[in-house]
XYZ file of N, CA and C in Angstrom:
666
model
N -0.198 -28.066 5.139
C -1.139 -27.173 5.812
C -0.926 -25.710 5.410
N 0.030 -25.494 5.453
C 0.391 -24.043 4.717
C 0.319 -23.747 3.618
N 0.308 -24.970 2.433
C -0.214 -24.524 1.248
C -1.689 -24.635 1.266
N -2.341 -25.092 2.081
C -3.816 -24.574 2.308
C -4.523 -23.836 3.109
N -3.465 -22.887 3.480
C -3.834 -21.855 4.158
C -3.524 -20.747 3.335
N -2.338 -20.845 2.335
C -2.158 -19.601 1.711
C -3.267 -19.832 0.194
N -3.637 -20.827 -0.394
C -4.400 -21.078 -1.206
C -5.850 -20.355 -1.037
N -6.458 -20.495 0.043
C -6.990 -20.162 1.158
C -7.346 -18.299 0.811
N -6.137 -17.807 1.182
C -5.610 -16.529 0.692
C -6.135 -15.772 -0.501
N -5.718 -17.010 -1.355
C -5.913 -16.583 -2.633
C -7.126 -16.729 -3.446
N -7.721 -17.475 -2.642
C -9.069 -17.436 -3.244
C -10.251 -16.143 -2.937
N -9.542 -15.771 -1.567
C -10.408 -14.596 -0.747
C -9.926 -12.792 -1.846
N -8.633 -13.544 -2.119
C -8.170 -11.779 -2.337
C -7.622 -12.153 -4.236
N -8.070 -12.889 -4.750
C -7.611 -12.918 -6.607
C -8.599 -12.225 -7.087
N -9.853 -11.869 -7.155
C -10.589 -10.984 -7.907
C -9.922 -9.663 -7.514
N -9.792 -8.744 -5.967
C -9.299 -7.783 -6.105
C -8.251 -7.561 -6.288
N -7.024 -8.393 -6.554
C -5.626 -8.196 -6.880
C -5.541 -7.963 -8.457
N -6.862 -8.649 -9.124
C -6.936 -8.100 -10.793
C -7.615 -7.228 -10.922
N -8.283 -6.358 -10.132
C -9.065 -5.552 -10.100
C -7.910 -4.195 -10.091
N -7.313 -4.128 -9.219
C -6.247 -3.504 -8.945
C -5.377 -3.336 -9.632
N -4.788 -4.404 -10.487
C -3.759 -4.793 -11.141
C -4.261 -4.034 -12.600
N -5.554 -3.881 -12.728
C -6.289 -3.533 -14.171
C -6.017 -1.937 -13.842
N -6.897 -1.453 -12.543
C -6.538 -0.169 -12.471
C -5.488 0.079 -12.644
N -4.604 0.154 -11.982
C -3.088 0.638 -12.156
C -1.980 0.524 -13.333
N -2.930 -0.502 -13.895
C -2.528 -0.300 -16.000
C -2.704 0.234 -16.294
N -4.536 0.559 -16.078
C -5.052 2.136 -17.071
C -4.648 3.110 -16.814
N -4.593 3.170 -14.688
C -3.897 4.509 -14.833
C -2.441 5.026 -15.428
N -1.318 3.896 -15.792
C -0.154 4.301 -16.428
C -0.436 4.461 -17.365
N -0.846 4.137 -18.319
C -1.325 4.198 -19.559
C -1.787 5.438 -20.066
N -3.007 5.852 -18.735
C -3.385 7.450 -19.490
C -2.395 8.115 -18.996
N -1.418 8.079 -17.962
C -0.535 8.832 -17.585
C 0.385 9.255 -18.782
N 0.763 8.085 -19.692
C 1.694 8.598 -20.402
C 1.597 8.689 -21.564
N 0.325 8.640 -22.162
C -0.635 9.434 -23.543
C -0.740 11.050 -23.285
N -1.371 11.386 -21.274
C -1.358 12.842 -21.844
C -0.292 13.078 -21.596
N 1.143 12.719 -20.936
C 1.994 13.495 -21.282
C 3.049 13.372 -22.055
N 2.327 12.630 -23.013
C 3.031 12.580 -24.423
C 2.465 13.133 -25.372
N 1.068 13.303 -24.832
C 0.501 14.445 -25.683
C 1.165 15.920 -25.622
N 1.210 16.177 -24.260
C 1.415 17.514 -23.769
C 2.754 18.221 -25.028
N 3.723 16.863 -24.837
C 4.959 16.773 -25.322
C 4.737 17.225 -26.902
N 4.003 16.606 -27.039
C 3.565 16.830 -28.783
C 2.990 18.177 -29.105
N 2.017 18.796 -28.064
C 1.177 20.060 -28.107
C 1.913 21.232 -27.710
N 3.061 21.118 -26.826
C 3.924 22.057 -26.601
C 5.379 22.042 -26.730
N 5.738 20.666 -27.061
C 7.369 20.706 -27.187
C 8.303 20.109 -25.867
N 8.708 19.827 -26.051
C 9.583 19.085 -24.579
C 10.426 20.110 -23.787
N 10.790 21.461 -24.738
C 11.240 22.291 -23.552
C 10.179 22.676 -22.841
N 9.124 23.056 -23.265
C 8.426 23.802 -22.457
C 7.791 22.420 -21.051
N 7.660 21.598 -21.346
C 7.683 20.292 -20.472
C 8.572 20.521 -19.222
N 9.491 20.674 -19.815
C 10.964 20.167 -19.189
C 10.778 21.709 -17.901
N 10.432 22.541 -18.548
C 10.782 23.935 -17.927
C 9.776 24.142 -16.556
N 8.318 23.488 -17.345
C 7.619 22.872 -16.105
C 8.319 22.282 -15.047
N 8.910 21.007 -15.504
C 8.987 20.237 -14.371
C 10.213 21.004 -13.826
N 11.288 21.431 -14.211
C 12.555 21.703 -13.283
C 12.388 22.839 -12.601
N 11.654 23.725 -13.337
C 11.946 25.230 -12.660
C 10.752 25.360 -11.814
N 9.026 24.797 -12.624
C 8.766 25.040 -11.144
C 7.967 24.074 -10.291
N 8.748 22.682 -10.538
C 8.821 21.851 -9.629
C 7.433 21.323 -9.592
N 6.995 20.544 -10.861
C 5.614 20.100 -11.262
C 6.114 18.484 -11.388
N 5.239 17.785 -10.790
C 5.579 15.925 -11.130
C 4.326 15.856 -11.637
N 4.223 15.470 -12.738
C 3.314 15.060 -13.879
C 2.631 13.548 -13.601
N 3.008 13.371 -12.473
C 2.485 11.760 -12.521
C 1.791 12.156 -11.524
N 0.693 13.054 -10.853
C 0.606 12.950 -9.345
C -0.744 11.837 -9.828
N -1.410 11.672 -10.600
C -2.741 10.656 -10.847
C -2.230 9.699 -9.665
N -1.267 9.438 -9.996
C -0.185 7.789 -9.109
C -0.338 7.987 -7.686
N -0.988 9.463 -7.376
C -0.632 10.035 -5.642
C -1.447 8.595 -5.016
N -2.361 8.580 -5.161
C -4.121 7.464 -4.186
C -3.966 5.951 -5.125
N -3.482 5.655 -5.579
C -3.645 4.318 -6.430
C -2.742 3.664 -5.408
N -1.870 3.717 -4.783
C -0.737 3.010 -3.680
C -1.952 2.556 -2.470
N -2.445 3.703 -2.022
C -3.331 3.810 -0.437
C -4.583 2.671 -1.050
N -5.525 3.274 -2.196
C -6.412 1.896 -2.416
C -5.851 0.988 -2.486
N -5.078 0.857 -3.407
C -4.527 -1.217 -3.445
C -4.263 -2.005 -2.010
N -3.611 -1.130 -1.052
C -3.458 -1.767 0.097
C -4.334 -1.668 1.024
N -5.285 -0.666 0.962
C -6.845 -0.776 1.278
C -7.321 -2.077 0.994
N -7.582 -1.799 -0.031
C -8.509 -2.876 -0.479
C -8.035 -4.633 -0.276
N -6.980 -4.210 -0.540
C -6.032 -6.248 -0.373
C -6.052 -6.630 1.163
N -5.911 -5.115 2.062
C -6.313 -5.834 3.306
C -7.804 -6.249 3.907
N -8.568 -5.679 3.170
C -9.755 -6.222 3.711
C -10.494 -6.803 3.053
N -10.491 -6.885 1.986
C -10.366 -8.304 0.976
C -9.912 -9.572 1.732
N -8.978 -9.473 2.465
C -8.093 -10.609 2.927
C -8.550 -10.752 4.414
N -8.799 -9.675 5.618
C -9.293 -10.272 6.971
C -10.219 -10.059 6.922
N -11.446 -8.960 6.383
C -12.780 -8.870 6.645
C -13.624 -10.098 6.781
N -13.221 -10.919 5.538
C -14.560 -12.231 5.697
C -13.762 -12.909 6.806
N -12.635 -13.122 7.264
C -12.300 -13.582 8.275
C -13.047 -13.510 9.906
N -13.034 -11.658 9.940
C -13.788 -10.908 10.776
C -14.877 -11.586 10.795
N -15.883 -11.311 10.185
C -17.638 -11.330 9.672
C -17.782 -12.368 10.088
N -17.277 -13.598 9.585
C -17.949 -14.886 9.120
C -17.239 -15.769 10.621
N -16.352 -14.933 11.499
C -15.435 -15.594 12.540
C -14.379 -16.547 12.239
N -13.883 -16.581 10.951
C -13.307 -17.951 10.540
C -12.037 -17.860 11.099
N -11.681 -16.359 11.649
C -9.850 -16.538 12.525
C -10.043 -16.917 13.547
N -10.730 -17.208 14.463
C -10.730 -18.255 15.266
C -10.581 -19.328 15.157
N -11.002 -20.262 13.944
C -11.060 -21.332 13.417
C -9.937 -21.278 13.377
N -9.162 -20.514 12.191
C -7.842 -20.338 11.893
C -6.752 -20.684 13.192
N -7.055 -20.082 13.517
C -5.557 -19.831 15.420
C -6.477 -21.078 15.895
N -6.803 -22.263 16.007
C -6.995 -23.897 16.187
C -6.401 -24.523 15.289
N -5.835 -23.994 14.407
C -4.888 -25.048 13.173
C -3.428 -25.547 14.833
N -2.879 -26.527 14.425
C -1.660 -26.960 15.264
C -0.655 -26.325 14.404
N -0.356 -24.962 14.740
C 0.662 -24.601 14.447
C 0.559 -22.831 15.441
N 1.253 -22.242 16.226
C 1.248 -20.890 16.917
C 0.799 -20.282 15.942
N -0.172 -19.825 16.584
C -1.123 -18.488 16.217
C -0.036 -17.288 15.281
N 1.032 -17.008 15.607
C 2.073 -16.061 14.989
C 2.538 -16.632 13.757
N 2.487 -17.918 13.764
C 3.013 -18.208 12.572
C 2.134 -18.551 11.704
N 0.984 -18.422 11.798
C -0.260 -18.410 10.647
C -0.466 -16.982 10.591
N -0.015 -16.198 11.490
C -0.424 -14.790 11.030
C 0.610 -14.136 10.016
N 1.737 -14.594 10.351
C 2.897 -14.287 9.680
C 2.600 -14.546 8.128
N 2.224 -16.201 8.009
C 2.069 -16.713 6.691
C 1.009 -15.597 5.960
N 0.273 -15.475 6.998
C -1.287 -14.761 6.006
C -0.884 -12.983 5.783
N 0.092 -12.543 6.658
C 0.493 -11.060 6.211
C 1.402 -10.950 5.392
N 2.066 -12.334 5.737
C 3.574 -12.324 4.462
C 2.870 -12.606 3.398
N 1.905 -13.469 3.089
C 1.073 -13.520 1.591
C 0.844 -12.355 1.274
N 0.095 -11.415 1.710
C -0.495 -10.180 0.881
C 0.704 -8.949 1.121
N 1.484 -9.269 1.784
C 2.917 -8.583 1.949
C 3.998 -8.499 0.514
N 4.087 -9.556 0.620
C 4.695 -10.085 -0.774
C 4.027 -10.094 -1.836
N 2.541 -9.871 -2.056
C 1.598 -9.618 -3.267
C 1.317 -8.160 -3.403
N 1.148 -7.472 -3.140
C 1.371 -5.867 -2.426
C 2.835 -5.518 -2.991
N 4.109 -5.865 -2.763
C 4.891 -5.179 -2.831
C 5.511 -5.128 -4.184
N 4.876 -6.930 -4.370
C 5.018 -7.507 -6.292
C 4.315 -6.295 -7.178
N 3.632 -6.237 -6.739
C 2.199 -4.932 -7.293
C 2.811 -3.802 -7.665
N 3.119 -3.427 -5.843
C 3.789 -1.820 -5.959
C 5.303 -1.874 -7.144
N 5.763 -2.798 -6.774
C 7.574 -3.103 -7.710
C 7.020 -2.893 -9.427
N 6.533 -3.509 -9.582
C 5.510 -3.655 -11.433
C 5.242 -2.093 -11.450
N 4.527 -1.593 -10.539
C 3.845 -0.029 -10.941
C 5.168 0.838 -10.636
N 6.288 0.781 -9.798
C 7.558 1.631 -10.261
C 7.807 1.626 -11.127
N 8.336 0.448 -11.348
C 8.891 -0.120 -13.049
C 8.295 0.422 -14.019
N 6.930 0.570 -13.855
C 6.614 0.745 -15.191
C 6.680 2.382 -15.652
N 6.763 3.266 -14.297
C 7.039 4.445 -14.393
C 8.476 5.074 -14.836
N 9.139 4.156 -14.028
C 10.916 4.425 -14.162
C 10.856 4.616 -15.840
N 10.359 2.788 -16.482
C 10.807 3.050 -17.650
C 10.056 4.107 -18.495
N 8.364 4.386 -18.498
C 8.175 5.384 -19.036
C 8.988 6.687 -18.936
N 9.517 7.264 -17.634
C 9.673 8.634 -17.410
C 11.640 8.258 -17.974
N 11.988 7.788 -18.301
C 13.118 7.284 -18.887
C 13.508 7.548 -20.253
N 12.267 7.388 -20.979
C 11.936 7.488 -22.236
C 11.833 9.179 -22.417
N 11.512 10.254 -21.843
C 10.845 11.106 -21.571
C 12.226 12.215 -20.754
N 12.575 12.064 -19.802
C 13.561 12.681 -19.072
C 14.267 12.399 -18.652
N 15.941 13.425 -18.081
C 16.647 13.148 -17.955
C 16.946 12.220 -16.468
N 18.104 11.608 -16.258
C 18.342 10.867 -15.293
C 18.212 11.426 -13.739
N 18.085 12.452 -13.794
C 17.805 13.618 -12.749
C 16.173 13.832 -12.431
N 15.884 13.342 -13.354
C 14.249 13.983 -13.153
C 13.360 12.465 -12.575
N 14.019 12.021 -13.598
C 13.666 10.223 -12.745
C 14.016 10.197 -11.722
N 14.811 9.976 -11.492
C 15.199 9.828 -9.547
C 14.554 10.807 -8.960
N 14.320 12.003 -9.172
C 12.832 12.876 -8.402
C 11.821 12.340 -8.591
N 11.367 12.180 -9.460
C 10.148 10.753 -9.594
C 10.227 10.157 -8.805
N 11.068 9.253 -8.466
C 11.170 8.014 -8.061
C 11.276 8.301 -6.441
N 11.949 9.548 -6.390
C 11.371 9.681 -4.110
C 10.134 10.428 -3.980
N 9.920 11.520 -4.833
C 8.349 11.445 -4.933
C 7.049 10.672 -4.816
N 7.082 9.253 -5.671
C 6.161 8.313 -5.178
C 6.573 7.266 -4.031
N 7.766 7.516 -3.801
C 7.886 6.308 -2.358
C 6.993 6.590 -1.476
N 6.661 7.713 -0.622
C 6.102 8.039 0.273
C 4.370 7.101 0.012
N 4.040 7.261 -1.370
C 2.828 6.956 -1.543
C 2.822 5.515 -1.418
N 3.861 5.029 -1.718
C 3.510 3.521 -1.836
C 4.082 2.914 -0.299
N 4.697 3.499 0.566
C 4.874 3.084 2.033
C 3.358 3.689 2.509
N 2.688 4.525 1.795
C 0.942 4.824 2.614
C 0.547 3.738 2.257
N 0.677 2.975 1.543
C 0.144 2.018 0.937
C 0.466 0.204 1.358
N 1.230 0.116 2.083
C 2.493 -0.705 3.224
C 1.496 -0.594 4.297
N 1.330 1.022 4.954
C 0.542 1.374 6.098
C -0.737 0.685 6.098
N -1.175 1.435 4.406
C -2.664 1.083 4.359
C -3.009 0.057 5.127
N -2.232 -1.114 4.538
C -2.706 -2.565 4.233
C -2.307 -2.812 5.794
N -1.462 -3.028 6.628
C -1.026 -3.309 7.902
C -1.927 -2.533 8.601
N -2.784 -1.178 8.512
C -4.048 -0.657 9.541
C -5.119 -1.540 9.597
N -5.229 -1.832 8.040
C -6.539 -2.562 7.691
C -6.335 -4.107 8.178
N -5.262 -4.443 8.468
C -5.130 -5.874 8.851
C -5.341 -5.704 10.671
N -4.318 -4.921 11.044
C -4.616 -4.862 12.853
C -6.153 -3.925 13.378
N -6.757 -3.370 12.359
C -7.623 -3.153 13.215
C -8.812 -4.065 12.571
N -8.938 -4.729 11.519
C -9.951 -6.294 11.900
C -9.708 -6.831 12.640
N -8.328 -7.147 12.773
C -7.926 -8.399 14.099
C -8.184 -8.100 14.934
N -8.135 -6.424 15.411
C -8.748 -6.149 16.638
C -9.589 -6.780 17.172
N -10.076 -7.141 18.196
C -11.655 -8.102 18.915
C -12.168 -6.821 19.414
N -11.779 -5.524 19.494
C -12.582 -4.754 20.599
C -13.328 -3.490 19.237
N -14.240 -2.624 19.819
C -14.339 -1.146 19.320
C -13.501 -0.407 20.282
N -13.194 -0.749 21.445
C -12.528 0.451 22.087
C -11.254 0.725 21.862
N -10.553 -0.862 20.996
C -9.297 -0.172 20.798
C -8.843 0.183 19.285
N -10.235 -0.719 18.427
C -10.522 -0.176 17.314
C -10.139 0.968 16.664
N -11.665 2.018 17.658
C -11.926 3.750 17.136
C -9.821 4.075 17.437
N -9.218 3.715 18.550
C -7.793 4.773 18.354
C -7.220 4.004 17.255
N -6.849 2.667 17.286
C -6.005 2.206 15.935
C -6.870 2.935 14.429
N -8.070 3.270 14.208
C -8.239 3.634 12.710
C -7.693 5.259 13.113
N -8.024 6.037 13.879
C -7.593 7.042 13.841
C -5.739 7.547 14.082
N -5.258 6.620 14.373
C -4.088 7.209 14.638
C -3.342 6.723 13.247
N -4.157 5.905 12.496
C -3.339 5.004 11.094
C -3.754 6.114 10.245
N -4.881 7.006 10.238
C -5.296 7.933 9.845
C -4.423 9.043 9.388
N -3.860 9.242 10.663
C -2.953 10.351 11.021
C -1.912 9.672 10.609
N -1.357 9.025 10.784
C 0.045 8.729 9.927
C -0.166 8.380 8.523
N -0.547 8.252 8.301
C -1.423 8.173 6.664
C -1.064 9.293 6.029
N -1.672 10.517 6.936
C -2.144 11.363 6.423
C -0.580 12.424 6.531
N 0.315 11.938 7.057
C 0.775 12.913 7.261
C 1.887 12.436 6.160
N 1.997 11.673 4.742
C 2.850 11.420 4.412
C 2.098 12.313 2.731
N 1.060 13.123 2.865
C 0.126 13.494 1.838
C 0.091 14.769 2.163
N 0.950 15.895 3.292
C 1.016 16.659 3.728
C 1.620 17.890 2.879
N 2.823 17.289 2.160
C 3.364 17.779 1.283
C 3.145 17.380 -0.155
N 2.853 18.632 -1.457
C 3.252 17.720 -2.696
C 4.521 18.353 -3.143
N 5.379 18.806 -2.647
C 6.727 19.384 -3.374
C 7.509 18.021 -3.822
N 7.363 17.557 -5.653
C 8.450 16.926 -5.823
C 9.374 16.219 -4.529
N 9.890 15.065 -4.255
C 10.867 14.793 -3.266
C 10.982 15.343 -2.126
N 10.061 15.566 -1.482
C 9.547 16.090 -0.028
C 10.160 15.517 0.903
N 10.206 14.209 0.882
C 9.806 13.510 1.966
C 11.258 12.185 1.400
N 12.289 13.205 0.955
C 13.675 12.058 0.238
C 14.010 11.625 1.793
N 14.517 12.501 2.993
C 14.893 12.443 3.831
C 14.202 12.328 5.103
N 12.863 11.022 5.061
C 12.153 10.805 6.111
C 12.261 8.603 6.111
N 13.401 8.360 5.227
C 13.217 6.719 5.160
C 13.360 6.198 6.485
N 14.362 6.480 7.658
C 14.739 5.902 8.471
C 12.964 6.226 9.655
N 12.485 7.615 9.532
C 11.012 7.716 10.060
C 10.244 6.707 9.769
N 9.837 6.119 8.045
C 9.018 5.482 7.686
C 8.954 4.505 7.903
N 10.517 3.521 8.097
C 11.252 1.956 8.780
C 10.499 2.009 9.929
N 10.336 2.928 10.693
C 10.594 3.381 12.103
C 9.087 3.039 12.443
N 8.029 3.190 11.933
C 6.406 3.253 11.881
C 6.033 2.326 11.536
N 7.118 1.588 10.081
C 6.169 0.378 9.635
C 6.598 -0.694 10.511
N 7.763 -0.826 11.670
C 8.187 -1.755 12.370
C 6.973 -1.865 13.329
N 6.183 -0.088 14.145
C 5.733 0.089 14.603
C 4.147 -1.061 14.161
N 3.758 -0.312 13.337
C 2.393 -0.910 12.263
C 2.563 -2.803 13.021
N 3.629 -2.838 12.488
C 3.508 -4.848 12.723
C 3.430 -5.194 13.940
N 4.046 -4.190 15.254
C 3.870 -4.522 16.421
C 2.773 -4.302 17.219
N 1.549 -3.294 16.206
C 0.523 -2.903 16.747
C -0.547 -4.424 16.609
N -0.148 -4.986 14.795
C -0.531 -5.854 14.311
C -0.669 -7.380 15.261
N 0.378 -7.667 15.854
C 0.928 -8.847 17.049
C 0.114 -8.593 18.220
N 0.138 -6.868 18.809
C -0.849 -6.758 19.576
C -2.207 -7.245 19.653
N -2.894 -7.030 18.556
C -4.518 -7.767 18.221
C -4.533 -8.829 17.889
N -3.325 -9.441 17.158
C -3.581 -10.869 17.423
C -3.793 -11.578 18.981
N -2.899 -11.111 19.787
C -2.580 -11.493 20.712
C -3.786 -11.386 21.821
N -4.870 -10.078 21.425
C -6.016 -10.059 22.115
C -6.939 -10.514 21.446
N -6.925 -11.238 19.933
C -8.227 -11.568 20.010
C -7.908 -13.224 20.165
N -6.808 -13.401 20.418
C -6.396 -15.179 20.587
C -6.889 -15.370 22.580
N -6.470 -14.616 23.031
C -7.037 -14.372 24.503
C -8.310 -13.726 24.310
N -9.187 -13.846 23.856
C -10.369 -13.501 23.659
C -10.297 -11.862 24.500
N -10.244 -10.859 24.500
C -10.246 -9.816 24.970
C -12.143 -9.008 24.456
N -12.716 -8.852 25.234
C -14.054 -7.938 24.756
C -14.202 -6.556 25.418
């Protein structure tokens, strides 16, 4: 039953996971033509002098590619659920309602994070090639923030379909909003090195908001 529920999954959300998967090629790709161009047109000190002294990350293209993918994979994945009513159907399988929800968030949980892991990687090793071991690891807490918006994304977009109501709807999109938004507040290089135990702290939050709407639209709540 669970491999036909996560199959299930995959039939709803495989066009946009290659859709996604395509974007986020091209965008590395042009990422590191122009600034290997740059490299070629001005020289690597003058690169270098950019990024250290006055604190320029050359990758920001990468800022919104985290927030769509988990946009989009979450509602790719509950919307036709929503629309068409089929999670009701769903929570009548013989198995607790939590543990089909689990299966269906841990699917795009674990496809999401496969995603996000591939698009580090592929930065680490470009900016590797390129700069010193110092400048990578600023890289590398620089885009965390974007890709936990992107964690968020996907967990807003999942609890507020599940939602059954508009009234509790309109506050869950707006307050996912605001925490969203507040991780895009800053662009200083490594802003946000010393906010991980905050971000644990929200996305524990996110899943318990998530349990909440299950829990009202399994009690039918209107």
């Amino acid at each position: 039953m669970i491999k036909g529920l996560l199959y299930k999954e995959w039939i709803k959300t495989r066009w946009f996971l290659l859709a996604i998967a395509i974007v986020g090629m091209v965008l590395h790709i042009y990422m590191f033509m122009r600034v290997g161009r740059s490299f070629r047109l001005v020289g690597a000190e003058h690169i270098w002098d950019v990024v250290i002294t006055r604190n320029q990350f050359l990758f920001s293209e990468l800022k919104f590619l985290p927030l769509l993918d988990g946009a989009l994979l979450g509602l790719s994945q509950f919307i036709p659920e929503i629309t068409s009513r089929r999670i009701k159907l769903t929570f009548h399988l013989p198995m607790p309602e939590k543990t089909i929800t689990t299966w269906m968030v841990g699917y795009g949980f674990v496809l999401l994070t496969a995603l996000f892991i591939i698009q580090v990687a592929a930065l680490i090793t470009g900016m590797r090639l390129l700069f010193a071991p110092e400048i990578v690891l600023q890289g590398i807490l620089t885009v965390i923030p974007w890709y936990v918006a992107g964690v968020w994304a996907y967990l807003a977009c999942v609890f507020v379909a599940v939602e059954p109501t508009w009234r509790m709807r309109i506050p869950n999109i707006l307050i996912s909003v605001a925490l969203i938004r507040m991780l895009f507040l800053v662009d200083f290089p490594a802003a946000y090195a010393h906010m991980t135990i905050p971000m644990v702290v929200i996305t524990i939050l996110l899943i318990l908001f998530l349990w909440l709407s299950v829990y009202r639209l399994k009690v039918g709540k209107q």
